[in-house]
Coordinates of C-alpha atoms in Angstrom, one line a residue:
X31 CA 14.0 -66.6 -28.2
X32 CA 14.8 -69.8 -30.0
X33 CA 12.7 -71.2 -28.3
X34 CA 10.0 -70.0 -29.4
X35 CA 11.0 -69.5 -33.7
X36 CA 8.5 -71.9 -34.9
X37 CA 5.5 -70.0 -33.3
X38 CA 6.6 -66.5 -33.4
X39 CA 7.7 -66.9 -37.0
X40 CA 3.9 -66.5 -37.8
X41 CA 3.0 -63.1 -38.6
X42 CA 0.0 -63.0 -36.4
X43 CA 2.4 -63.6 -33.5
X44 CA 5.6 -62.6 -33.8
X45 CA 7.4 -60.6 -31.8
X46 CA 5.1 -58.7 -29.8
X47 CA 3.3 -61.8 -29.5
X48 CA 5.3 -63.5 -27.7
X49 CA 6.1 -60.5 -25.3
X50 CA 2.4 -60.4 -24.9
X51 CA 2.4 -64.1 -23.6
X52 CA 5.7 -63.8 -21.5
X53 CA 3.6 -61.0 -19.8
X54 CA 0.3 -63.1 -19.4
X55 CA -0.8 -64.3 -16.1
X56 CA -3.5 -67.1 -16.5
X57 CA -5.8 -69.0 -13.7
X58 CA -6.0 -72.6 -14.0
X59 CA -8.6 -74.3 -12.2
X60 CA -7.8 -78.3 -12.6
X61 CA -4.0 -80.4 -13.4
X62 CA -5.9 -83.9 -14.0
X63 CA -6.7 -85.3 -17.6
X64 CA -7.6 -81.6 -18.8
X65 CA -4.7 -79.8 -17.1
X66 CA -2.4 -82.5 -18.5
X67 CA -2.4 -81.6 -21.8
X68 CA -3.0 -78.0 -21.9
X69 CA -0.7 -76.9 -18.9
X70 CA 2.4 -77.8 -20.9
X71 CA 1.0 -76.5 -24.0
X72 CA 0.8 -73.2 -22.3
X73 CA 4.4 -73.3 -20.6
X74 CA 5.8 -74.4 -23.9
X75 CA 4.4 -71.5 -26.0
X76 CA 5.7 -69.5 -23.5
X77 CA 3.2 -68.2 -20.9
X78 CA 4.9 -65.8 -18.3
X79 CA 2.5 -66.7 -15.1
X80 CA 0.2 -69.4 -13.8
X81 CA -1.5 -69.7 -11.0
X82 CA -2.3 -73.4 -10.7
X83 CA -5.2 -74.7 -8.5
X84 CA -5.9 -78.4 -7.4
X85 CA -7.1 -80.0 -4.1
X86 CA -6.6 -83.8 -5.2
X87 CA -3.8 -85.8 -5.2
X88 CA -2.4 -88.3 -8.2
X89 CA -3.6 -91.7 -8.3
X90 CA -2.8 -94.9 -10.3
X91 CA -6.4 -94.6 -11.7
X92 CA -5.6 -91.5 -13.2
X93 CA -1.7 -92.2 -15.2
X94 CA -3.8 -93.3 -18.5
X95 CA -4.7 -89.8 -19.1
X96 CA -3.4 -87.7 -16.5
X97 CA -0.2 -87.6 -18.9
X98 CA 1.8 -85.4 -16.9
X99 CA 1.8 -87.6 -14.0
X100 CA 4.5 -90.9 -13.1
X101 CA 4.2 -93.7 -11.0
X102 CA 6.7 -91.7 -8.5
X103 CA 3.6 -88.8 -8.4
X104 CA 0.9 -91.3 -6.9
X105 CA -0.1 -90.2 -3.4
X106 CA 1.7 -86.7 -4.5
X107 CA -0.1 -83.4 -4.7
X108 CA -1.0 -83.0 -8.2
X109 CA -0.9 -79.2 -8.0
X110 CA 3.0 -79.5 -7.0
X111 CA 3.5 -82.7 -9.1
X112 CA 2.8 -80.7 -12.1
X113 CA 4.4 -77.3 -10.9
X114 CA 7.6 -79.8 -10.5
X115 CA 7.0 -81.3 -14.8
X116 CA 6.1 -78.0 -16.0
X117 CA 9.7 -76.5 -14.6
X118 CA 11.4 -78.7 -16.2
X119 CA 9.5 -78.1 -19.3
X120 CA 10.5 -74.8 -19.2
X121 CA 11.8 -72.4 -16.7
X122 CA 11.1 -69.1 -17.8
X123 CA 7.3 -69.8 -17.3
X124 CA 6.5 -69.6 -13.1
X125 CA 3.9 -72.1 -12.1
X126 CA 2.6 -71.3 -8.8
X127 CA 1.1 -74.5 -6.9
X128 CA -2.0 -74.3 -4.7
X129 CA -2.5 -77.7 -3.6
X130 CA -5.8 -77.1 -2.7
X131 CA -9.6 -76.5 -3.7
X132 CA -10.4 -73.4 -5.2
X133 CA -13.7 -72.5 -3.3
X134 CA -16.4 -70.0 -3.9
X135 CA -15.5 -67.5 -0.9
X136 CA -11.7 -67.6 -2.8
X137 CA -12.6 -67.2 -6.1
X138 CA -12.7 -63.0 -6.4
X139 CA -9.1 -63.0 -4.8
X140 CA -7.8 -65.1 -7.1
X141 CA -8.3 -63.9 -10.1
X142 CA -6.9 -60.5 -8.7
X143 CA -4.3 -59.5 -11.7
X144 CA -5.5 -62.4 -13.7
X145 CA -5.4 -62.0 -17.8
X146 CA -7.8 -65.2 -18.4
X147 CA -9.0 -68.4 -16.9
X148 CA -9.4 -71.6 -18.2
X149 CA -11.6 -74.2 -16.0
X150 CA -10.0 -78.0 -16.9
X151 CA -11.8 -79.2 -13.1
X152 CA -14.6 -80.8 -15.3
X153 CA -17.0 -80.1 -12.9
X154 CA -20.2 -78.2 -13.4
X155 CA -20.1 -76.5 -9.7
X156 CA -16.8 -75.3 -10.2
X157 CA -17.3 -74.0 -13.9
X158 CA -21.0 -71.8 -12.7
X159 CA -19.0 -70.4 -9.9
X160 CA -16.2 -69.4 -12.2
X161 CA -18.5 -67.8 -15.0
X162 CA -20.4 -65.6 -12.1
X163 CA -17.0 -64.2 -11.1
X164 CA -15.8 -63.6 -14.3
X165 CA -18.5 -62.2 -16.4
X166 CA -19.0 -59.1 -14.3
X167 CA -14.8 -58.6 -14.0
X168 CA -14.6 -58.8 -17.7
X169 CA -12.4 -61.7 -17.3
X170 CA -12.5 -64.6 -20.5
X171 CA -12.9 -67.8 -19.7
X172 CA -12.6 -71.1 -21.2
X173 CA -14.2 -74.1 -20.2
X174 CA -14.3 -77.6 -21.4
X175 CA -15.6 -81.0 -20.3
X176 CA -15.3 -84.8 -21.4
X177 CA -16.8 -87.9 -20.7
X178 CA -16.2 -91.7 -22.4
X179 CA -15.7 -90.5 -25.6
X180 CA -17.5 -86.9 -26.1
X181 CA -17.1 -83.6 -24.8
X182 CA -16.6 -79.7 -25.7
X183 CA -15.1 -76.3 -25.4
X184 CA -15.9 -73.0 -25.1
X185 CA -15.0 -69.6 -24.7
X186 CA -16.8 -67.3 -22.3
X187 CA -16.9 -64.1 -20.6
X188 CA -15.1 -61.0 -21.5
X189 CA -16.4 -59.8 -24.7
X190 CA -19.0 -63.1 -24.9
X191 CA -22.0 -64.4 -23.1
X192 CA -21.6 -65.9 -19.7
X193 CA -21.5 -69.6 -18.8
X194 CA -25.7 -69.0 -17.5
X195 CA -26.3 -67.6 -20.5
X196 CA -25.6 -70.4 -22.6
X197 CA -26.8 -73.0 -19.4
X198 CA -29.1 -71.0 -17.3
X199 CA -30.4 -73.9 -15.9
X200 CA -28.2 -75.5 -13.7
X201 CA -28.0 -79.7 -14.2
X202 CA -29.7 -81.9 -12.4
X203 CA -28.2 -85.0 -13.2
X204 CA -25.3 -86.6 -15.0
X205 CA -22.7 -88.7 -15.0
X206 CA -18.7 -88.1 -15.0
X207 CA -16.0 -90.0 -15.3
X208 CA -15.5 -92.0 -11.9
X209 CA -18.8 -93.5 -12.5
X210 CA -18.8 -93.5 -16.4
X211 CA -15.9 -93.7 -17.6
X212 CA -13.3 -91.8 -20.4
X213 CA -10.9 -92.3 -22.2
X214 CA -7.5 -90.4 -22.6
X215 CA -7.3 -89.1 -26.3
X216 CA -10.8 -87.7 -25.6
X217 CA -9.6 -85.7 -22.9
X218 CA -6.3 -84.9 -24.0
X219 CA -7.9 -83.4 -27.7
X220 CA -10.2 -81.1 -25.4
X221 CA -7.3 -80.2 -23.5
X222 CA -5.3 -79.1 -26.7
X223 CA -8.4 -77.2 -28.0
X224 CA -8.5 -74.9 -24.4
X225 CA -4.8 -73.8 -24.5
X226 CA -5.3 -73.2 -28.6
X227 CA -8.4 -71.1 -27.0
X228 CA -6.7 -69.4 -24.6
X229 CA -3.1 -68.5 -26.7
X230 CA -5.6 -67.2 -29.3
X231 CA -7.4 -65.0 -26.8
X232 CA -4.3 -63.8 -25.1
X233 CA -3.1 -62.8 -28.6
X234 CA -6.1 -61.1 -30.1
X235 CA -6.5 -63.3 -32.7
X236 CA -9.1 -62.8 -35.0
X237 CA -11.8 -64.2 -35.4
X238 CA -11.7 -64.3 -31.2
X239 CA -12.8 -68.0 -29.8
X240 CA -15.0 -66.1 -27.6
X241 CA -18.6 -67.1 -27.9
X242 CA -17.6 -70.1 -29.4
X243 CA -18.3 -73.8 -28.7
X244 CA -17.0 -76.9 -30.0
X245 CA -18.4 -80.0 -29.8
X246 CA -16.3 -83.1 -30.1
X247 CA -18.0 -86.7 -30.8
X248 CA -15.4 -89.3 -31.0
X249 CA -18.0 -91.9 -31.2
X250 CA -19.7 -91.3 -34.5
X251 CA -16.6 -88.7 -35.8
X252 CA -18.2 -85.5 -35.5
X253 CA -16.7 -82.3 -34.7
X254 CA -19.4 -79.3 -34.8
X255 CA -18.7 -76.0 -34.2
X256 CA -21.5 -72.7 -33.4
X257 CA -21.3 -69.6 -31.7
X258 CA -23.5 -68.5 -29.0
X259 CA -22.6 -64.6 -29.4
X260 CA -26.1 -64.0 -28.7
X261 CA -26.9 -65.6 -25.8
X262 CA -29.0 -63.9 -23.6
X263 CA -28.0 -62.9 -19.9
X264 CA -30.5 -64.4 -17.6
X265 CA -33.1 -62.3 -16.2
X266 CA -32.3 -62.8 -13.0
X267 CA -29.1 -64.0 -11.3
X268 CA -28.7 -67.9 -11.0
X269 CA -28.3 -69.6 -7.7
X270 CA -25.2 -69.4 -6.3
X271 CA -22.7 -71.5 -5.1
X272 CA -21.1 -70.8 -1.5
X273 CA -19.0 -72.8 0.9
X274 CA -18.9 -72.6 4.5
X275 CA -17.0 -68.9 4.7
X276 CA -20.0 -67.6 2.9
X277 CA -22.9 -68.8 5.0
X278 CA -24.6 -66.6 8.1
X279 CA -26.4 -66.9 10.9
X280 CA -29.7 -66.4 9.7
X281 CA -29.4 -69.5 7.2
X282 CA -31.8 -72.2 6.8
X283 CA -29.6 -75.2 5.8
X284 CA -31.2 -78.3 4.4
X285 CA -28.3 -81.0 4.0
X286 CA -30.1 -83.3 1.7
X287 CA -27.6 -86.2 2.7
X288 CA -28.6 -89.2 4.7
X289 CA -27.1 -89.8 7.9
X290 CA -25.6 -93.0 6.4
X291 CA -24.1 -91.0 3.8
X292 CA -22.8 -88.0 5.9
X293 CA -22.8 -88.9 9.5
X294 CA -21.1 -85.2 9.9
X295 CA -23.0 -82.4 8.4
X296 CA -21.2 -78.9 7.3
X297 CA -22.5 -77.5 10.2
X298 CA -24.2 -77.6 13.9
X299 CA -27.9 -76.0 13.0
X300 CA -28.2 -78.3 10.1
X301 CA -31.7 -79.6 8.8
X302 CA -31.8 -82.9 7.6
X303 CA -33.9 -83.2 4.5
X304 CA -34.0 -86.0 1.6
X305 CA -35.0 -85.1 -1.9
X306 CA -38.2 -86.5 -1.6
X307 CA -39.0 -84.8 1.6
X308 CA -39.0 -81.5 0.4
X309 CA -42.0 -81.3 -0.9
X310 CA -44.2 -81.7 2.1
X311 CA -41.5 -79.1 3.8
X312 CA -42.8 -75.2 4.8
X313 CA -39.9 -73.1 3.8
X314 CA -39.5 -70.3 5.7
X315 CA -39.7 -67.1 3.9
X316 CA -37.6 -64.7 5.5
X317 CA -34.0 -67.2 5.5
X318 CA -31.9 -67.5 2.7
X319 CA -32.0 -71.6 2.3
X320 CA -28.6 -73.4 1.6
X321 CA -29.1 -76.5 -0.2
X322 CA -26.2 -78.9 0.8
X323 CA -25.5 -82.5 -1.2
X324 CA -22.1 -83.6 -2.3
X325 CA -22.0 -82.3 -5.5
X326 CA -24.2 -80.2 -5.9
X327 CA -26.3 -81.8 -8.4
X328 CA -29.1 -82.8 -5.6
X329 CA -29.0 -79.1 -4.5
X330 CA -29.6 -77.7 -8.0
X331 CA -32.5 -79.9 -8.2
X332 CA -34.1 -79.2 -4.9
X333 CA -33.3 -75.3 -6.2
X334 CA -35.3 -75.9 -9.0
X335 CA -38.4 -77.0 -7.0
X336 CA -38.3 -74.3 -4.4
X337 CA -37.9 -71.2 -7.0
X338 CA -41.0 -72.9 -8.6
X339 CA -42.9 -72.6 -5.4
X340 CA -41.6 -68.7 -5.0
X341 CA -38.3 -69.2 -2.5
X342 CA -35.7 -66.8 -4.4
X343 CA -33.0 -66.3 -1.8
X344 CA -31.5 -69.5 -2.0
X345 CA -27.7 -70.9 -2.5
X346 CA -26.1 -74.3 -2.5
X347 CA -22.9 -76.0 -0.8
X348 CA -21.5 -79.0 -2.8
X349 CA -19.8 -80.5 0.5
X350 CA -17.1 -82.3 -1.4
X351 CA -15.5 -78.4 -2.6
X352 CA -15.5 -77.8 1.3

């Protein structure tokens, strides 16, 4: 237990706090800039399980704030690259490594057993798909995103407003950090903040972060914090997010990609449709339509649109999850 002296010395850990986290078993949904910092936070303060997903793999791009990463990781699985640092961080803490997306039609299975999950994939597909799993399994989860210099955290789920209720709109555009840029403090300080998040919630602290938010602006130096506890649940349930295991038959889907831009489409009875097309389009009225683009952000537009004209059962793919 030396280990951990300087943290369970507190008296709102202790003891039985540190059991508590020795028994936790958290979900982590991203190892790049995020993940970075908070994954050996976590291991280091003790945390008994995690269950680690990440499809991508470490490039040279990435060492300036992917801190957990070496030159000997590029062209490595990050998932197993950082199962691998976090070991030798500390052993008593079992990292299990999927070196893979974590998709919508997955998403229920994993979290099977799961205490809390904390979203570090930065990516708003990924983080609406998480919320609408977790809010009705009572599951908290924490969520945080950066970009150049800005970002934030928050808390959601379990005893707080879901991710919708704070965003019920999903966005339709916006930038990220291939095509904007970031820099690492930025992402490592919003990494720290979601494993202080997380060890708070996994001890009961009080006040709980939960229905919290924290902005960060390291621009003009402004740190805001407000709490959302309020939120209301959206009237009716959001469009969902799918992937290939999840679509039927009876589907109507509208890839909204050009040819020149996806020469292969998800699937064989694919409708090829741009943005500006869809308009002028007759929707059918008795097939769900699945909007497909790469991210998803096209989709959640084009979503937009057709709920205005009446078209409920809908659902998008964001191809580059599949």
């Amino acid at each position: 237990m030396s280990r951990y002296q300087r943290q369970s010395m507190l008296p709102e850990i202790g003891d039985a706090g540190q059991q508590r986290l020795a028994s936790a078993r958290v979900l982590v949904v991203g190892a790049g800039g995020l993940g970075s910092t908070l994954l050996p936070l976590l291991v280091g303060a003790g945390v008994g399980f995690i269950k680690l997903y990440d499809g991508d793999v470490v490039e040279l791009h990435n060492l300036h704030r992917q801190t957990l990463f070496g030159m000997a990781d590029v062209g490595h699985s990050k998932a197993v690259c950082a199962q691998r640092a976090l070991a030798q961080r500390n052993p008593e803490s079992i990292v299990e490594a999927h070196p893979h997306t974590l998709r919508a039609s997955m998403i229920s299975h994993a979290l099977d057993g799961i205490d809390i999950v904390i979203d570090a994939a930065d990516n708003f597909a990924i983080t609406y798909q998480l919320s609408d799993v977790c809010y009705p399994r009572h599951i908290p989860l924490v969520c945080a995103s950066v970009l150049g210099r800005t970002g934030y955290v928050g808390s959601f789920c379990a005893d707080a407003p879901s991710y919708r209720a704070l965003f019920p709109q999903l966005p339709t555009a916006s930038a990220n950090c291939n095509t904007a840029g970031v820099m690492g403090p930025a992402v490592a300080t919003l990494g720290a903040l979601q494993a202080q998040m997380a060890l708070s919630i996994l001890l009961q602290l009080k006040p709980s972060p939960l229905g919290c938010m924290i902005k960060c602006d390291f621009v003009e130096w402004h740190v805001r914090q407000f709490r959302f506890d309020d939120a209301e649940e959206p009237a009716h349930p959001g469009v969902p997010f799918i992937d290939l295991q999840l679509l039927t038959p009876e589907d109507c889907i509208i890839d909204l990609r050009s040819v020149m831009e996806a020469p292969t489409s998800i699937a064989d009875n694919v409708l090829r449709l741009l943005p500006d097309e869809l308009a002028a389009w007759q929707a059918p009225e008795e097939q769900r339509i699945v909007l497909v683009c790469a991210s998803g952000m096209r989709a959640a537009k084009a979503a937009q649109a057709l709920e205005q004209r009446g078209h409920c059962r809908l659902a998008i793919i964001a191809a580059n999850q599949c």
